[in-house]
Short mmCIF file of C-alpha atoms and ligand atoms in Angstrom, two decimals:
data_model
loop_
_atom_site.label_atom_id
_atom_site.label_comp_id
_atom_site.label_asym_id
_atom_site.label_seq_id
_atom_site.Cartn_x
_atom_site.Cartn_y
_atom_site.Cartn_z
CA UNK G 1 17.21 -4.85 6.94
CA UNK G 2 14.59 -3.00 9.19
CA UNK G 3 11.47 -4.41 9.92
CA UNK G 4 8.78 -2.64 8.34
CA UNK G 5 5.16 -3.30 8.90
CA UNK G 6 1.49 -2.03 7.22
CA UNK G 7 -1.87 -2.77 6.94
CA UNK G 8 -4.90 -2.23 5.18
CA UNK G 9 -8.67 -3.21 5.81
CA UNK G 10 -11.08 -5.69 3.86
CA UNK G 11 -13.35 -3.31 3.39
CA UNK G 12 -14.26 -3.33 -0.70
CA UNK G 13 -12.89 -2.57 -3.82
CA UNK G 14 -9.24 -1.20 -4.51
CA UNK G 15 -9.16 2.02 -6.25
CA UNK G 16 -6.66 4.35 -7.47
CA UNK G 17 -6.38 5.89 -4.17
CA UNK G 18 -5.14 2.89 -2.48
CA UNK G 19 -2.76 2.03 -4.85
CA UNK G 20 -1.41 5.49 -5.44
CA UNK G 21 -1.84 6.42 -1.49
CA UNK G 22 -0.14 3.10 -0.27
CA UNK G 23 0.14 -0.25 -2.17
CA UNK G 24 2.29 1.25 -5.04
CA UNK G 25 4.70 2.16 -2.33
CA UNK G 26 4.04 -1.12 -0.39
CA UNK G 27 5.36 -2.84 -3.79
CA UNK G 28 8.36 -0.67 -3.67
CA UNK G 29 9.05 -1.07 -0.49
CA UNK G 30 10.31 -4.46 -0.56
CA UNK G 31 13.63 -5.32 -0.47
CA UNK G 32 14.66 -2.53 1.49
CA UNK G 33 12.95 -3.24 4.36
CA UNK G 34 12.03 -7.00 6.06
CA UNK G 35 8.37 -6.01 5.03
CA UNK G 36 5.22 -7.30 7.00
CA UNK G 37 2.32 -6.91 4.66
CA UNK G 38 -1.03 -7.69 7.06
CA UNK G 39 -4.76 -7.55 5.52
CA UNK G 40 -6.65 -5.93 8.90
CA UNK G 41 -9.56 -7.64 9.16
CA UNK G 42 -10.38 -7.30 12.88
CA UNK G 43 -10.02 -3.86 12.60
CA UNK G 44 -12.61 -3.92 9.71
CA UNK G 45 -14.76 -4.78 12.33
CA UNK G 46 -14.48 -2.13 14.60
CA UNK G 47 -17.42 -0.07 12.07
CA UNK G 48 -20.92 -1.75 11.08
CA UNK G 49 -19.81 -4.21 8.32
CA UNK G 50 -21.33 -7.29 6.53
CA UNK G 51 -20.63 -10.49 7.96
CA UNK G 52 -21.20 -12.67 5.30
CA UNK G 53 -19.17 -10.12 2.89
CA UNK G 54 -16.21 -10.69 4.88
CA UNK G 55 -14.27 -13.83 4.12
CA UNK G 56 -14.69 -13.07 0.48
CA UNK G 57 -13.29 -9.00 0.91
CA UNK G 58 -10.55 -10.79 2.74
CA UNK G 59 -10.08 -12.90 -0.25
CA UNK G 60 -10.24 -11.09 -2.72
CA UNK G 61 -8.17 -7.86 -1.15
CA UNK G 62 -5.31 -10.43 -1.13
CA UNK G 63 -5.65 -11.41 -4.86
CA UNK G 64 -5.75 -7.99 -5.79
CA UNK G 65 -2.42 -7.10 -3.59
CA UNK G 66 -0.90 -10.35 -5.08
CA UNK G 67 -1.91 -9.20 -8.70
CA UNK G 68 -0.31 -5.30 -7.68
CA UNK G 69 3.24 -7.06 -6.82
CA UNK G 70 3.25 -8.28 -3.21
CA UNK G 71 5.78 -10.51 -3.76
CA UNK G 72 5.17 -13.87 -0.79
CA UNK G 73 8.68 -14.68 -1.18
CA UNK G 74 9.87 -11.34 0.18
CA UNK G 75 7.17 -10.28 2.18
CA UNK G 76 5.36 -11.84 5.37
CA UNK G 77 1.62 -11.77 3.53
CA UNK G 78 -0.86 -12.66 6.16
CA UNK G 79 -4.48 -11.84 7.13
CA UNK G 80 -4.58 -10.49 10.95
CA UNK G 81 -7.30 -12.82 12.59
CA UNK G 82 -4.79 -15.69 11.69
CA UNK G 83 -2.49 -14.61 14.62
CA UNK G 84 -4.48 -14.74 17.64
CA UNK G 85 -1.48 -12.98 19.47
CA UNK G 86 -2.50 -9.43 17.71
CA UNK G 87 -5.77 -9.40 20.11
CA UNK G 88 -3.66 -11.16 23.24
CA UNK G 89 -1.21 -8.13 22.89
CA UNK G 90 -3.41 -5.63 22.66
CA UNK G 91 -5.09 -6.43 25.82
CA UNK G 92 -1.89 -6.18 27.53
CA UNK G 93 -1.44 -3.13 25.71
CA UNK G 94 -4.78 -1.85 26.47
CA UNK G 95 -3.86 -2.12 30.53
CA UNK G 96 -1.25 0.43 29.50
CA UNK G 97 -3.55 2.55 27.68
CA UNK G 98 -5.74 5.46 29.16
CA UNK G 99 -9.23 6.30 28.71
CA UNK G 100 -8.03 9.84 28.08
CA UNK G 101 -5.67 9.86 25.61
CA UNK G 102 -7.85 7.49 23.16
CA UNK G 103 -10.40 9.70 23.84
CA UNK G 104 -8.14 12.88 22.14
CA UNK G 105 -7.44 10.66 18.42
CA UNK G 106 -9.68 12.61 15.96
CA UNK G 107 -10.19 9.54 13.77
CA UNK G 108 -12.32 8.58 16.83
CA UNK G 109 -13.79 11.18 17.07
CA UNK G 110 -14.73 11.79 13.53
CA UNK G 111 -16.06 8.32 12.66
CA UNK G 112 -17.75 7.84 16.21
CA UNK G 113 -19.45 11.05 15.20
CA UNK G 114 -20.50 9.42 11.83
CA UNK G 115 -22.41 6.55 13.90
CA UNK G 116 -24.51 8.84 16.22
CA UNK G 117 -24.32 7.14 19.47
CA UNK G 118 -23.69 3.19 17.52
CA UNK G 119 -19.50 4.14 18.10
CA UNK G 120 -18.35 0.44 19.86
CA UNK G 121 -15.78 0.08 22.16
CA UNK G 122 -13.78 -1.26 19.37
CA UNK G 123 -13.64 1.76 17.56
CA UNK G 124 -12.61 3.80 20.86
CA UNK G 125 -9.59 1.25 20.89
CA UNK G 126 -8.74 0.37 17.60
CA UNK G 127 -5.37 2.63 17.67
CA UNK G 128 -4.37 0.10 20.90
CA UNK G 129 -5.04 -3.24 18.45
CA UNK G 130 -3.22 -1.01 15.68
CA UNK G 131 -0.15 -0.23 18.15
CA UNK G 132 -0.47 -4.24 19.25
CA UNK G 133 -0.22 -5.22 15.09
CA UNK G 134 3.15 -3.07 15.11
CA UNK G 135 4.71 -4.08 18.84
CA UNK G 136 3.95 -7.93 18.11
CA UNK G 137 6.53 -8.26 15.16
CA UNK G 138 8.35 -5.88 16.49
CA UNK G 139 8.55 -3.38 13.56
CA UNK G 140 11.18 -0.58 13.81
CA UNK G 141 9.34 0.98 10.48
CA UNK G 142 5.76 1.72 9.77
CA UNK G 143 4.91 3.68 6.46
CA UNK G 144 2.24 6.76 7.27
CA UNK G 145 0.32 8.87 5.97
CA UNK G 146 -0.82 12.30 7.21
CA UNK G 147 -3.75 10.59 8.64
CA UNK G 148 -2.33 8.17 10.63
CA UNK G 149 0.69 9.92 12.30
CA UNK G 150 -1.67 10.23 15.49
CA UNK G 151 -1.93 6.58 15.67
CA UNK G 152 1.48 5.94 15.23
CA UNK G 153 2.45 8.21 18.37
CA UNK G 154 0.26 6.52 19.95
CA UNK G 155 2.00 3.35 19.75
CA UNK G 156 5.08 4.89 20.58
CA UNK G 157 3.54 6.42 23.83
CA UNK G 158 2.23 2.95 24.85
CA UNK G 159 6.13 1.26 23.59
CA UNK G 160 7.78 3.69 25.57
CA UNK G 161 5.38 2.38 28.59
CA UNK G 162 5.32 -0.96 27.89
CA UNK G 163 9.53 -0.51 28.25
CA UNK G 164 9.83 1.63 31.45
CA UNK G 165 7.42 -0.62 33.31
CA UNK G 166 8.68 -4.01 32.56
CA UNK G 167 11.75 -3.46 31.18
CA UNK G 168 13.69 -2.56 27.49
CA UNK G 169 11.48 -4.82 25.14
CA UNK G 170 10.06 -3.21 22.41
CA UNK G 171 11.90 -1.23 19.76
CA UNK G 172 10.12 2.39 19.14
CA UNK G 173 8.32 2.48 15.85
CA UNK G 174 9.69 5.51 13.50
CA UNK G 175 7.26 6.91 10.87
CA UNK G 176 8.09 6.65 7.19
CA UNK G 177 6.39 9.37 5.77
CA UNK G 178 4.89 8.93 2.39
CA UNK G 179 5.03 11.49 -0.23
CA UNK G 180 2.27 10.15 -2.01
CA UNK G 181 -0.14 13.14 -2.70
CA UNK G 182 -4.01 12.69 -1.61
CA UNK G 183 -6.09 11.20 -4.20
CA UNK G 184 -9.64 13.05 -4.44
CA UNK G 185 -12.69 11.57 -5.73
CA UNK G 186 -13.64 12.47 -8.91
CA UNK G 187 -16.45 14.57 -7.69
CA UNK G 188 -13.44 16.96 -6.25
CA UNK G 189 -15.02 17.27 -2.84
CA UNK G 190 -13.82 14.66 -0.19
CA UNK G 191 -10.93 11.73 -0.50
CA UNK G 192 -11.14 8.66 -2.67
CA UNK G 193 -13.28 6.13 -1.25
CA UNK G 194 -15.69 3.70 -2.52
CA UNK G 195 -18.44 4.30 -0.02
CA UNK G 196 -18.87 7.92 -1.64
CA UNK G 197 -19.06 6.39 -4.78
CA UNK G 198 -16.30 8.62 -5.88
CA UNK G 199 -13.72 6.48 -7.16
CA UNK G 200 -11.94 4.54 -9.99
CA UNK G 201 -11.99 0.73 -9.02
CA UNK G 202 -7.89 -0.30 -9.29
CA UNK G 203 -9.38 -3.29 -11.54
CA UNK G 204 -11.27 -1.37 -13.92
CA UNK G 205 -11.34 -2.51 -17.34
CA UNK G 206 -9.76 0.74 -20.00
CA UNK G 207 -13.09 1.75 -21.48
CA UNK G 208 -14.81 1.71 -17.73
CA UNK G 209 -11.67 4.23 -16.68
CA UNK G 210 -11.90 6.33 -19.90
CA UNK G 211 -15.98 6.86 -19.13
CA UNK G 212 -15.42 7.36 -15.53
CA UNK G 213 -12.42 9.92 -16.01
CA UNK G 214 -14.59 12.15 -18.15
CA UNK G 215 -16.65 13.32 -16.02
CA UNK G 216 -14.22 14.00 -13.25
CA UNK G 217 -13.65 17.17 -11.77
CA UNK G 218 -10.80 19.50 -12.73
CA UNK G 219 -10.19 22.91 -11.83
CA UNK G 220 -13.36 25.20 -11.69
CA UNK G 221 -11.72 28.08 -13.04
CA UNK G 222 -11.51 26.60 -16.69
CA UNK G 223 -14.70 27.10 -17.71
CA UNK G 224 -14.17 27.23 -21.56
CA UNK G 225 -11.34 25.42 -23.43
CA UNK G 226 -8.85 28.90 -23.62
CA UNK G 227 -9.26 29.24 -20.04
CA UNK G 228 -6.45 29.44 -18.18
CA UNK G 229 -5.58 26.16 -15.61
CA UNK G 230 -4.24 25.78 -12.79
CA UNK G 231 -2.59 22.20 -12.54
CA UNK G 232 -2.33 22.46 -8.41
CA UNK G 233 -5.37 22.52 -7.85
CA UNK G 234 -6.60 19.57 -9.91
CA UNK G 235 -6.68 16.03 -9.19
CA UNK G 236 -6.64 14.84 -13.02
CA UNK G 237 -2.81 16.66 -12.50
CA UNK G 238 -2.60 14.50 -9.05
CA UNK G 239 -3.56 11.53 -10.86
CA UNK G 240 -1.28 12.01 -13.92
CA UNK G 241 1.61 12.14 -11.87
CA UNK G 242 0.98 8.65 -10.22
CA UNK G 243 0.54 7.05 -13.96
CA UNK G 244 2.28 9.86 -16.55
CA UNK G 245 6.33 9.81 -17.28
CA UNK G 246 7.52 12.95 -15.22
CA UNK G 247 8.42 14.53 -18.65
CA UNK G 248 4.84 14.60 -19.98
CA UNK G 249 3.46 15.71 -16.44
CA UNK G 250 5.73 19.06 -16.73
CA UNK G 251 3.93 19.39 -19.96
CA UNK G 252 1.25 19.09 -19.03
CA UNK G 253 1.64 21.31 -16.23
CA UNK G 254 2.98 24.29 -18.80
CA UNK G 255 0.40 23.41 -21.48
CA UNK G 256 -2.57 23.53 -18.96
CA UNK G 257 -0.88 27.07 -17.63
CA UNK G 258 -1.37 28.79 -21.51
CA UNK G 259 -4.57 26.58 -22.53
CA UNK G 260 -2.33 24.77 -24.42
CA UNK G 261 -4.31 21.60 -23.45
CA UNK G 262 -8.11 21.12 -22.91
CA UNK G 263 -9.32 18.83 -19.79
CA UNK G 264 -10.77 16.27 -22.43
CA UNK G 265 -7.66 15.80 -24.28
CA UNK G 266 -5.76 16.02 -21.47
CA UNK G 267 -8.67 13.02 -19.25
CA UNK G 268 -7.64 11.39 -22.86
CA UNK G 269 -3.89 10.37 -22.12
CA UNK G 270 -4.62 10.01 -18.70
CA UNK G 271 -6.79 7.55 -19.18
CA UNK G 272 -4.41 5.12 -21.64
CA UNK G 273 -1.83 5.94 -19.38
CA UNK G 274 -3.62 4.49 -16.65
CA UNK G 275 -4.88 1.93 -18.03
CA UNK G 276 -1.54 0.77 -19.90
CA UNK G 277 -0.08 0.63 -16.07
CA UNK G 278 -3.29 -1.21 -14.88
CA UNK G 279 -3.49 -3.51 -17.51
CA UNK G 280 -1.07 -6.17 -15.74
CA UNK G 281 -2.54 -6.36 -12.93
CA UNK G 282 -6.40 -6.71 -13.82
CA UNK G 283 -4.58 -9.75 -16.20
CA UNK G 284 -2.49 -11.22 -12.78
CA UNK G 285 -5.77 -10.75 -11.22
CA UNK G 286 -7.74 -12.64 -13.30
CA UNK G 287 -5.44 -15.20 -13.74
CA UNK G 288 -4.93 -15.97 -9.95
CA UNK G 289 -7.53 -18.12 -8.43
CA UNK G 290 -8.91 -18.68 -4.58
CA UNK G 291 -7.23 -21.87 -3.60
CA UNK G 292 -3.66 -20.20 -4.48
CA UNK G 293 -4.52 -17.13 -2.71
CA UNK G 294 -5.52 -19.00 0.54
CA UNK G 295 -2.23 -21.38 0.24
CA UNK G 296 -0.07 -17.92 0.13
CA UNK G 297 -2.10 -16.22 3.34
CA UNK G 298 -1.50 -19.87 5.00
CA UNK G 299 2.13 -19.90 4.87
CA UNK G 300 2.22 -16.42 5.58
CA UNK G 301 -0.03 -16.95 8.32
CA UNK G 302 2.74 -19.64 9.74
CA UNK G 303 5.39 -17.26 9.19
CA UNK G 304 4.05 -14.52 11.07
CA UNK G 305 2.72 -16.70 14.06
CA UNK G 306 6.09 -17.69 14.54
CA UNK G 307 7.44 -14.56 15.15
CA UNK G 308 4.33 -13.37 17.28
CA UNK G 309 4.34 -16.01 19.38
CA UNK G 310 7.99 -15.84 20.42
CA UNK G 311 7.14 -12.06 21.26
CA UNK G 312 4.20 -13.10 23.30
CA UNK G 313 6.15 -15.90 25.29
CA UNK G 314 8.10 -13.25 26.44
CA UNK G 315 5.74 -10.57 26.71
CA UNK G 316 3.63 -12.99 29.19
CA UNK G 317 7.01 -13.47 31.25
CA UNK G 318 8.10 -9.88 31.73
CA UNK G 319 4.35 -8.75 32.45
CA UNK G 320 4.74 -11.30 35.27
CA UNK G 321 1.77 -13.90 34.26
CA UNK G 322 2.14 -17.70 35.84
CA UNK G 323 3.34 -19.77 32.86
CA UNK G 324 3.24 -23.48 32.89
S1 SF4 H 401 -5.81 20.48 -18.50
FE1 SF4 H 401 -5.54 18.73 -17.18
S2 SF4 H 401 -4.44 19.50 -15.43
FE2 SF4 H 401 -5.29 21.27 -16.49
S3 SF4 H 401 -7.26 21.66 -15.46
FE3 SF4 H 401 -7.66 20.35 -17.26
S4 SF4 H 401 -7.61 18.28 -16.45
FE4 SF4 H 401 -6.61 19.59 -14.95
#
């Protein structure tokens, strides 16, 4: 099977987004693929965080992973800082690197613009630890979204490099594009995200999604109940396709077309629906506890340093360092 490989950052809560936008697919993933499943931590760092928050996001981002159906048994389930070989590649990597074409990726640009004159050099060269996480296991695969398809050519600029300098090495990374639709916030205006305060928490218990669902945004043109709708244009529809059967979403979509259905009714069966799919994990959650969690990142810790350091061994020898 192809190597696959994705990660995602400690950096609070899972909410619908994620799981729609990536671990639902993560889940599904395996057993095609020879998945790599890595919880990003030293990237977390690369924007102002919380130190003494961090151990415990770690934590508990891998319960909640665990609880969605990341299976340790066919997945490599580690936490990045673990390997020490991600950073020692990217160096190498970063020697390949140039100043100008990490100075052209837009998420740069955007979040360095967010921290008014605070952006670290860790942030400039995040997408060369990012193209390190993918080169070090080798991973012929790498799930994307829209947002990261920059990053991803990236690393296959700096593969291609790494190759034609010191020789065939490193396969080149191919995009799997996702088709999973962007999740909005329920205030309509930007993405999902927790820092806007915009978002249904993954572990939410039913009554907190039903409250939180009703006063989401829908489409602005159905002002009264015999409005008109138009299902496109509304993320309750987005949502209800991630968590409805694909019979009740195309009736749904017709009913919302004639005012067949009004938003509350139809916020109503999104809500059980959601919450009947959510159920099992908030219980898989709750019923996993720390010292389990750790003993799964340990083993997948070993399992992934094993295969990183037999790419670093020989990274080191065709880069032409003195071994001993
Ligand atoms: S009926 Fe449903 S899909 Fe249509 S606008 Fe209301 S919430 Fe959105």
């Amino acid at each position: 099977m192809p190597r696959l490989l994705s990660g995602i950052q400690p950096t609070g809560e899972l909410h619908i987004g994620n799981y729609l936008g990536a671990i639902k697919n993560w889940v599904l993933l395996q057993g095609s693929y020879e998945t790599f499943y890595c919880i990003v931590d030293l990237h977390a760092m690369t924007t102002p965080y919380e130190p003494k928050e961090m151990s415990q996001r770690t934590l508990e981002l891998a319960k909640a992973l665990l609880a969605c159906g990341i299976d340790p048994q066919q997945s490599v389930f580690f936490v990045q800082s673990h390997v020490k070989e991600h950073t020692e590649l990217a160096w190498v990597l970063m020697c390949l690197a140039t100043m100008g074409e990490l100075s052209r990726m837009t998420q740069f640009k955007e979040k360095s613009s967010e921290q008014k004159g605070h952006a670290t050099a860790g942030l400039f060269t995040y997408p060369v630890l990012q193209a390190a996480d993918i080169l070090l296991y080798k991973a012929e695969v790498v799930p994307v979204g829209e947002d990261q398809v920059q990053h991803l050519e990236f690393t296959r600029d700096v593969c291609r490099r790494f190759n034609s300098r010191f020789g065939q090495f490193f396969p080149e990374p191919k995009p799997l594009l996702s088709k999973t639709p962007r999740i909005m916030g329920l205030d309509g205006q930007t993405k999902m995200s927790k820092s806007r305060n915009n978002h249904i928490p993954l572990l939410a218990a039913p009554e907190e999604i039903s409250s939180l669902l009703k006063g989401a945004y829908t489409d602005p043109a159905r002002l009264r109940r015999h409005d008109p709708g138009h299902p496109e244009i509304c993320n309750i529809f987005t949502i209800h396709k991630g968590f409805s059967t694909q019979e009740l979403v195309s009736s749904i979509e017709s009913d919302c077309r004639t005012a067949g259905i009004g938003c509350t009714d139809c916020k109503k069966i999104l809500a059980e629906n959601m919450a009947k799919s959510l159920e099992p994990i908030r219980e898989r959650y709750l019923r996993l506890n720390d010292s389990e969690v750790l003993e799964v990142l340990c083993a997948g810790a070993t399992k992934a340093q094993s295969v990183a350091k037999e790419t670093m061994k020989q990274v080191r020898e065709k880069i032409g360092l003195l071994l001993v």
